[in-house]
Amino acid sequence: MNKNGLSSDFIDPSSPSVVFSHNNRLNGLFINAPQRMLKEDIRNLENNNYSHRLFCPSEISIVLDIDANSGIFPIYFASLDKSIHVLTVETRQNLFINLKETIEKSFLSNISCFQSLDEALSVARDLCHERKKYIDLVKIGRASFDLELLKQITQEFEAGHLCGEFIGHDTTALDVYRLSAVSAKSFFWQNLTKENQLSGYGNKDIEVSVVVPIYNVEKYLPKCIEGLVNQTIKSKEILLVDDGSTDSSGCIADEWSKTYPEIRVIHQQNAGCAAARSKGLSEARGRFAGFVDSDDWVDAEMFEKLFEAAVTNNAEVAQCGFRKVYEDNNIIEPFYEEVGFKGPPYSSKVIDDALDIMPSMPSIWRRIYSTEFLKGNGIDFLHTLPRFDDLPFQFEVFMHTNKMVSIPEIFYNYRLGRMGQDVAARDERLYVHFDIFKHLREKIAIKPRIEFERQLKRVEIATHEWALSNIEDHLKRKYQIMAAKDLFNNRLMISRIRILKDAMKESKIKGAKIFVALILSLIMPRE
Amino acid sequence: MSIRLIYPENRKFDKDIHSIDASDIKQLLPKPHIDQKYDISLILPMYNVAPYIIRCLESVFNQIDINIQVIIVNDGSTDESLSITINYLGKRESKNAIIISQQNRGLSAARNIGISFAVSEYIAYLDTDDFMAPDAYTTSYNFAVKNDLDLVLFRSMIFDSFNLTFSEFYDANIWNSILEGQPNLITTSFKTPKLLMLEPNANTKLIRRAYLLDNELFFPVGLLFEDYPVHVKGILRTEKIGLLGSKFYIYRTNRPGKITDEKSIRRFDSLQIFDQTLNIAYNETVSSEQGTSILYSLIRLTYWCGTETVLSDRMTFFSQLSHKVSSIPNDWIDMFKIKFRNDLQLILLCALRKGEIKYLFKNSVGSRNIFRSVFILIQQRCYRAFFSQSYYYLKNKIKILQKFSLLV
């Protein structure tokens, strides 16, 4: 900072004067306070670990502070404005005596300390007589934190802002999140075990909306719906979008919706899977949205666990593992992530840069997405695409996401080998890939980053290879030429050499074939 | 174009008081009398900020022991911002506030109109999606009056609207190196050229009204990044600048649903800002140290703008920028080479100077070519930078080799 090394001589970052710049008289109060505790409290206040700076002093009338520690937090609030009533609870005897002395010396009349919560709550009741029971700011320290305690307070009082710290694994974090989201306007908790924060605004919306596009799947539909209504997550809605089925699928959906109020059925004329998903997404009212295919089914815990992973990590997207189920010979094989996990994974993982998993197979159905995130970035399904709409959706999500979390458990059952399924297409329908990649190139041109295009090329290579192995023989030749052109000629920033390198690395086809493709693309004119 | 004044306390809305030509602000200016009733005139340009406006107004009306003339300029909001504001002012029964409602003409025009209604000795701005610390204006006003200052600058913080976290502002390092641990400092741009490297933000300032009017510190209408020329001119023209080390201004980021992709063409505004700011610097005959500081912040702005344009605009953007950079005097460049020898900005400057458009393009999409960077540095005779860059390059190479345990 300073060449003379004097940088911190003027202001000691851990002295109370940092907090009391508006009232220097209070600096000397904390001589007797336990110094380590004092330093920690000052750091918490200065680093805004309670997000208390979000509020003006005039907006606050009652502050409830459980675990006063050194006492700097309650005195800070009491000194901001005379109209703020600060109630502090300190159950530890020695700290309580210390706190009482400090408060007396401060000559602040709007602060009172108690040794038990009940006393404090009864005073709070008196303070908000006639008005509705409302505490503007509740802070709970880690020594007293208890879910029951939080419940007790939030049951009786409405809260403006909840903050503090707790020691907890994911499950308690989820409980704290749910309780806070329902009962407070905003909240900011520090989870000391995971060293992250749990923050957000009050939200009484449904937690997860699940969208199921339906088209002629009467054989599989009941199992799919059953898996969804049995979800352990309580706050959910299930949107069954019947895309003009010609069999009894639509009736089955209507039947189920009579018994389960969380099911909503939307009937539309046949417009394709993309349109159905898009319709469902626009109707979704949940904080997160998930998509389940109507011929697959999910395990009961899936959305509870995904929701937990997303909110406790402040992530926009959460994903779980899946099983491939082969219909005809009853083989079920678990599928592990190629990137991120080697072998069976054991713990959840936060993925900050989704580039790593971009080339993985399109599997939008094993994730939940924050609806606000999707809307904010304008991500939707492409109505113009008759099929494979999940590929561009997944790519765009990965392009825009800042934080994504992956959990190791396997909850989704993906059925393979069924006739008429998209994946089984073998004819001209496969040409749709070229439109998809064109669309994605346009998207990349708006937010250009060479890594995106590189990943796109890797996806292209993998997709074309897969298509070539599936396509009927008489179409193969034409597809090959088109793929070569698409790969090497239609590019934005990346060089041919780089594509070639990647292709050699990724592709299982012999290197010579790729060279032929390169030469072909050089001879042929650009589009 | 007519401007309507609204007096919330009288409940007489939509009353046309006069029609004025918006482009000619000078005619609008009231007689330079100062109303002793108010300490500060605060100008709040408002455009579609319904979810945030209350927090902003709360932070303004609850400043302690200070009389603020609040001038709210509604710049043609299409959401409920205006009605929320009227309700709030009605509830507070504030006699110090006026609302000016005009058709949408942009942030600069809104601020300029605001200036013409300001009657107190000091003027400040605040964007209505951001907010202020409770003692911000009191402290900075007292500081200004006590030391008879023309300009007071204070620090800022970033508030993440999604996570509710607060963090350091982008120019925190520059502030730290200027203040060197002192709580405040009175200086000039000649003594502390680093002042010109600070993030130019209209909201982190308190300006004396007479000083503002004498030097015509108005915002360029119709351009984005309007804070730059005013910031530079404001700092260069006075000998009485005060710096306050407190983090008063809180800047909101991560507003949900904010799509910036369509703004590509607006990024070209930064090129005009580049010209305007440099012209100011030439006219003021700045020292080469001051010049390099201005250049540094301009290169940072324009390169960032370049990385925000869509792909089809990008080459054009960089070639235009490169053309502008080639006319910068040599002594500034030489000074730049010495002062920022370890800074990545130097490579950008050299590339712009040499017209390496393709290199800049590739750099901006995230494809780093270290050989090319080093080559450019040698060509531009930045030997010291060349050595330190090569050193970092080698260090990284060694790290990678160690990773593969080829070299232990």
PDB file of C-alpha atoms in Angstrom, chain B residues 178-309:
ATOM      1  CA  ILE B 178      -3.318   8.205  -2.995  1.00  0.00           C
ATOM      2  CA  LEU B 179      -4.412   8.397   0.638  1.00  0.00           C
ATOM      3  CA  GLU B 180      -1.571   6.291   2.028  1.00  0.00           C
ATOM      4  CA  GLY B 181      -3.591   5.521   5.118  1.00  0.00           C
ATOM      5  CA  GLN B 182      -4.736   9.052   5.937  1.00  0.00           C
ATOM      6  CA  PRO B 183      -8.442   9.602   6.524  1.00  0.00           C
ATOM      7  CA  ASN B 184      -8.535  12.617   4.215  1.00  0.00           C
ATOM      8  CA  LEU B 185      -6.295  14.744   2.042  1.00  0.00           C
ATOM      9  CA  ILE B 186      -6.286  18.157   0.395  1.00  0.00           C
ATOM     10  CA  THR B 187      -4.365  18.233  -2.826  1.00  0.00           C
ATOM     11  CA  THR B 188      -4.300  19.248  -6.485  1.00  0.00           C
ATOM     12  CA  SER B 189      -4.075  17.259  -9.659  1.00  0.00           C
ATOM     13  CA  PHE B 190      -0.553  18.579 -10.211  1.00  0.00           C
ATOM     14  CA  LYS B 191       0.659  17.201  -6.895  1.00  0.00           C
ATOM     15  CA  THR B 192      -1.354  13.982  -7.218  1.00  0.00           C
ATOM     16  CA  PRO B 193      -1.818  13.099 -10.881  1.00  0.00           C
ATOM     17  CA  LYS B 194      -3.311   9.780  -9.805  1.00  0.00           C
ATOM     18  CA  LEU B 195      -6.534  11.669  -9.100  1.00  0.00           C
ATOM     19  CA  LEU B 196      -7.204  11.508 -12.809  1.00  0.00           C
ATOM     20  CA  MET B 197      -7.088   7.717 -12.720  1.00  0.00           C
ATOM     21  CA  LEU B 198     -10.008   7.421 -10.307  1.00  0.00           C
ATOM     22  CA  GLU B 199     -13.258   6.012 -11.598  1.00  0.00           C
ATOM     23  CA  PRO B 200     -15.033   9.102 -12.992  1.00  0.00           C
ATOM     24  CA  ASN B 201     -18.406   9.055 -11.360  1.00  0.00           C
ATOM     25  CA  ALA B 202     -20.598  12.106 -10.928  1.00  0.00           C
ATOM     26  CA  ASN B 203     -22.117  10.614  -7.798  1.00  0.00           C
ATOM     27  CA  THR B 204     -18.939  10.627  -5.733  1.00  0.00           C
ATOM     28  CA  LYS B 205     -18.472  14.384  -5.765  1.00  0.00           C
ATOM     29  CA  LEU B 206     -19.501  17.615  -4.130  1.00  0.00           C
ATOM     30  CA  ILE B 207     -18.898  20.635  -6.390  1.00  0.00           C
ATOM     31  CA  ARG B 208     -19.091  24.314  -5.592  1.00  0.00           C
ATOM     32  CA  ARG B 209     -21.836  25.798  -7.710  1.00  0.00           C
ATOM     33  CA  ALA B 210     -19.904  28.916  -8.710  1.00  0.00           C
ATOM     34  CA  TYR B 211     -16.973  26.759  -9.770  1.00  0.00           C
ATOM     35  CA  LEU B 212     -19.246  24.522 -11.800  1.00  0.00           C
ATOM     36  CA  LEU B 213     -20.881  27.451 -13.602  1.00  0.00           C
ATOM     37  CA  ASP B 214     -17.654  29.375 -14.240  1.00  0.00           C
ATOM     38  CA  ASN B 215     -16.015  26.380 -15.830  1.00  0.00           C
ATOM     39  CA  GLU B 216     -19.129  25.074 -17.557  1.00  0.00           C
ATOM     40  CA  LEU B 217     -18.908  21.623 -16.068  1.00  0.00           C
ATOM     41  CA  PHE B 218     -21.986  20.376 -17.912  1.00  0.00           C
ATOM     42  CA  PHE B 219     -22.520  16.874 -19.144  1.00  0.00           C
ATOM     43  CA  PRO B 220     -22.288  16.135 -22.898  1.00  0.00           C
ATOM     44  CA  VAL B 221     -25.869  15.508 -23.955  1.00  0.00           C
ATOM     45  CA  GLY B 222     -26.775  12.277 -25.699  1.00  0.00           C
ATOM     46  CA  LEU B 223     -23.605  10.371 -24.927  1.00  0.00           C
ATOM     47  CA  LEU B 224     -22.927   7.498 -22.571  1.00  0.00           C
ATOM     48  CA  PHE B 225     -19.907   7.657 -20.226  1.00  0.00           C
ATOM     49  CA  GLU B 226     -20.737  11.333 -19.789  1.00  0.00           C
ATOM     50  CA  ASP B 227     -18.847  11.524 -16.483  1.00  0.00           C
ATOM     51  CA  TYR B 228     -15.376  11.435 -18.059  1.00  0.00           C
ATOM     52  CA  PRO B 229     -14.868  14.929 -19.550  1.00  0.00           C
ATOM     53  CA  VAL B 230     -16.531  16.616 -16.564  1.00  0.00           C
ATOM     54  CA  HIS B 231     -14.416  14.635 -14.143  1.00  0.00           C
ATOM     55  CA  VAL B 232     -11.163  15.535 -15.884  1.00  0.00           C
ATOM     56  CA  LYS B 233     -12.025  19.188 -16.369  1.00  0.00           C
ATOM     57  CA  GLY B 234     -13.297  19.497 -12.814  1.00  0.00           C
ATOM     58  CA  ILE B 235     -10.089  18.132 -11.386  1.00  0.00           C
ATOM     59  CA  LEU B 236      -7.753  20.099 -13.654  1.00  0.00           C
ATOM     60  CA  ARG B 237      -9.280  23.546 -13.204  1.00  0.00           C
ATOM     61  CA  THR B 238      -8.969  23.955  -9.433  1.00  0.00           C
ATOM     62  CA  GLU B 239      -6.333  24.166  -6.752  1.00  0.00           C
ATOM     63  CA  LYS B 240      -8.738  23.197  -3.977  1.00  0.00           C
ATOM     64  CA  ILE B 241      -9.594  19.518  -4.115  1.00  0.00           C
ATOM     65  CA  GLY B 242     -10.447  17.544  -1.003  1.00  0.00           C
ATOM     66  CA  LEU B 243     -10.427  13.767  -0.778  1.00  0.00           C
ATOM     67  CA  LEU B 244     -12.448  11.918   1.843  1.00  0.00           C
ATOM     68  CA  GLY B 245     -11.477   8.344   2.599  1.00  0.00           C
ATOM     69  CA  SER B 246     -14.951   7.289   3.756  1.00  0.00           C
ATOM     70  CA  LYS B 247     -16.966   4.963   1.563  1.00  0.00           C
ATOM     71  CA  PHE B 248     -20.116   7.025   1.198  1.00  0.00           C
ATOM     72  CA  TYR B 249     -21.568   6.188  -2.184  1.00  0.00           C
ATOM     73  CA  ILE B 250     -23.084   2.753  -2.635  1.00  0.00           C
ATOM     74  CA  TYR B 251     -23.306   1.557  -6.197  1.00  0.00           C
ATOM     75  CA  ARG B 252     -25.866  -1.111  -7.007  1.00  0.00           C
ATOM     76  CA  THR B 253     -24.874  -3.900  -9.384  1.00  0.00           C
ATOM     77  CA  ASN B 254     -26.465  -7.135 -10.526  1.00  0.00           C
ATOM     78  CA  ARG B 255     -29.939  -5.727 -10.980  1.00  0.00           C
ATOM     79  CA  PRO B 256     -32.102  -8.587 -12.215  1.00  0.00           C
ATOM     80  CA  GLY B 257     -33.210  -8.609 -15.817  1.00  0.00           C
ATOM     81  CA  LYS B 258     -30.621  -6.170 -17.043  1.00  0.00           C
ATOM     82  CA  ILE B 259     -29.679  -7.114 -20.598  1.00  0.00           C
ATOM     83  CA  THR B 260     -26.774  -5.137 -21.976  1.00  0.00           C
ATOM     84  CA  ASP B 261     -26.329  -6.999 -25.258  1.00  0.00           C
ATOM     85  CA  GLU B 262     -28.323  -4.557 -27.351  1.00  0.00           C
ATOM     86  CA  LYS B 263     -26.206  -1.641 -26.294  1.00  0.00           C
ATOM     87  CA  SER B 264     -23.335  -2.451 -28.638  1.00  0.00           C
ATOM     88  CA  ILE B 265     -23.772   0.633 -30.771  1.00  0.00           C
ATOM     89  CA  ARG B 266     -23.855   2.883 -27.709  1.00  0.00           C
ATOM     90  CA  ARG B 267     -20.327   1.712 -26.898  1.00  0.00           C
ATOM     91  CA  PHE B 268     -19.110   3.822 -29.787  1.00  0.00           C
ATOM     92  CA  ASP B 269     -19.997   6.850 -27.645  1.00  0.00           C
ATOM     93  CA  SER B 270     -16.843   6.128 -25.703  1.00  0.00           C
ATOM     94  CA  LEU B 271     -14.799   7.103 -28.781  1.00  0.00           C
ATOM     95  CA  GLN B 272     -16.351  10.564 -28.767  1.00  0.00           C
ATOM     96  CA  ILE B 273     -15.766  10.773 -25.034  1.00  0.00           C
ATOM     97  CA  PHE B 274     -12.140   9.843 -25.740  1.00  0.00           C
ATOM     98  CA  ASP B 275     -11.803  12.811 -28.098  1.00  0.00           C
ATOM     99  CA  GLN B 276     -13.609  15.259 -25.836  1.00  0.00           C
ATOM    100  CA  THR B 277     -11.558  14.320 -22.798  1.00  0.00           C
ATOM    101  CA  LEU B 278      -8.269  14.543 -24.658  1.00  0.00           C
ATOM    102  CA  ASN B 279      -9.237  17.930 -26.064  1.00  0.00           C
ATOM    103  CA  ILE B 280      -9.839  19.184 -22.552  1.00  0.00           C
ATOM    104  CA  ALA B 281      -6.430  17.894 -21.533  1.00  0.00           C
ATOM    105  CA  TYR B 282      -4.742  19.626 -24.503  1.00  0.00           C
ATOM    106  CA  ASN B 283      -6.523  22.921 -23.803  1.00  0.00           C
ATOM    107  CA  GLU B 284      -5.521  22.899 -20.159  1.00  0.00           C
ATOM    108  CA  THR B 285      -1.871  22.234 -21.111  1.00  0.00           C
ATOM    109  CA  VAL B 286      -1.411  19.431 -18.633  1.00  0.00           C
ATOM    110  CA  SER B 287       1.908  18.000 -17.545  1.00  0.00           C
ATOM    111  CA  SER B 288       2.896  14.697 -19.082  1.00  0.00           C
ATOM    112  CA  GLU B 289       2.260  12.943 -15.748  1.00  0.00           C
ATOM    113  CA  GLN B 290      -1.291  14.226 -15.680  1.00  0.00           C
ATOM    114  CA  GLY B 291      -1.634  13.343 -19.342  1.00  0.00           C
ATOM    115  CA  THR B 292      -0.632   9.732 -18.813  1.00  0.00           C
ATOM    116  CA  SER B 293      -3.079   9.376 -15.944  1.00  0.00           C
ATOM    117  CA  ILE B 294      -5.884  10.640 -18.152  1.00  0.00           C
ATOM    118  CA  LEU B 295      -4.736   8.367 -20.943  1.00  0.00           C
ATOM    119  CA  TYR B 296      -4.660   5.396 -18.586  1.00  0.00           C
ATOM    120  CA  SER B 297      -8.267   5.760 -17.553  1.00  0.00           C
ATOM    121  CA  LEU B 298      -9.346   6.442 -21.138  1.00  0.00           C
ATOM    122  CA  ILE B 299      -7.624   3.347 -22.471  1.00  0.00           C
ATOM    123  CA  ARG B 300      -9.219   1.325 -19.699  1.00  0.00           C
ATOM    124  CA  LEU B 301     -12.664   2.665 -20.607  1.00  0.00           C
ATOM    125  CA  THR B 302     -12.410   2.343 -24.363  1.00  0.00           C
ATOM    126  CA  TYR B 303     -10.854  -1.107 -24.369  1.00  0.00           C
ATOM    127  CA  TRP B 304     -13.572  -2.311 -22.021  1.00  0.00           C
ATOM    128  CA  CYS B 305     -16.160  -0.807 -24.359  1.00  0.00           C
ATOM    129  CA  GLY B 306     -14.509  -2.659 -27.208  1.00  0.00           C
ATOM    130  CA  THR B 307     -14.917  -5.969 -25.406  1.00  0.00           C
ATOM    131  CA  GLU B 308     -18.618  -5.212 -24.936  1.00  0.00           C
ATOM    132  CA  THR B 309     -19.432  -4.642 -28.599  1.00  0.00           C
TER     133      THR B 309
END
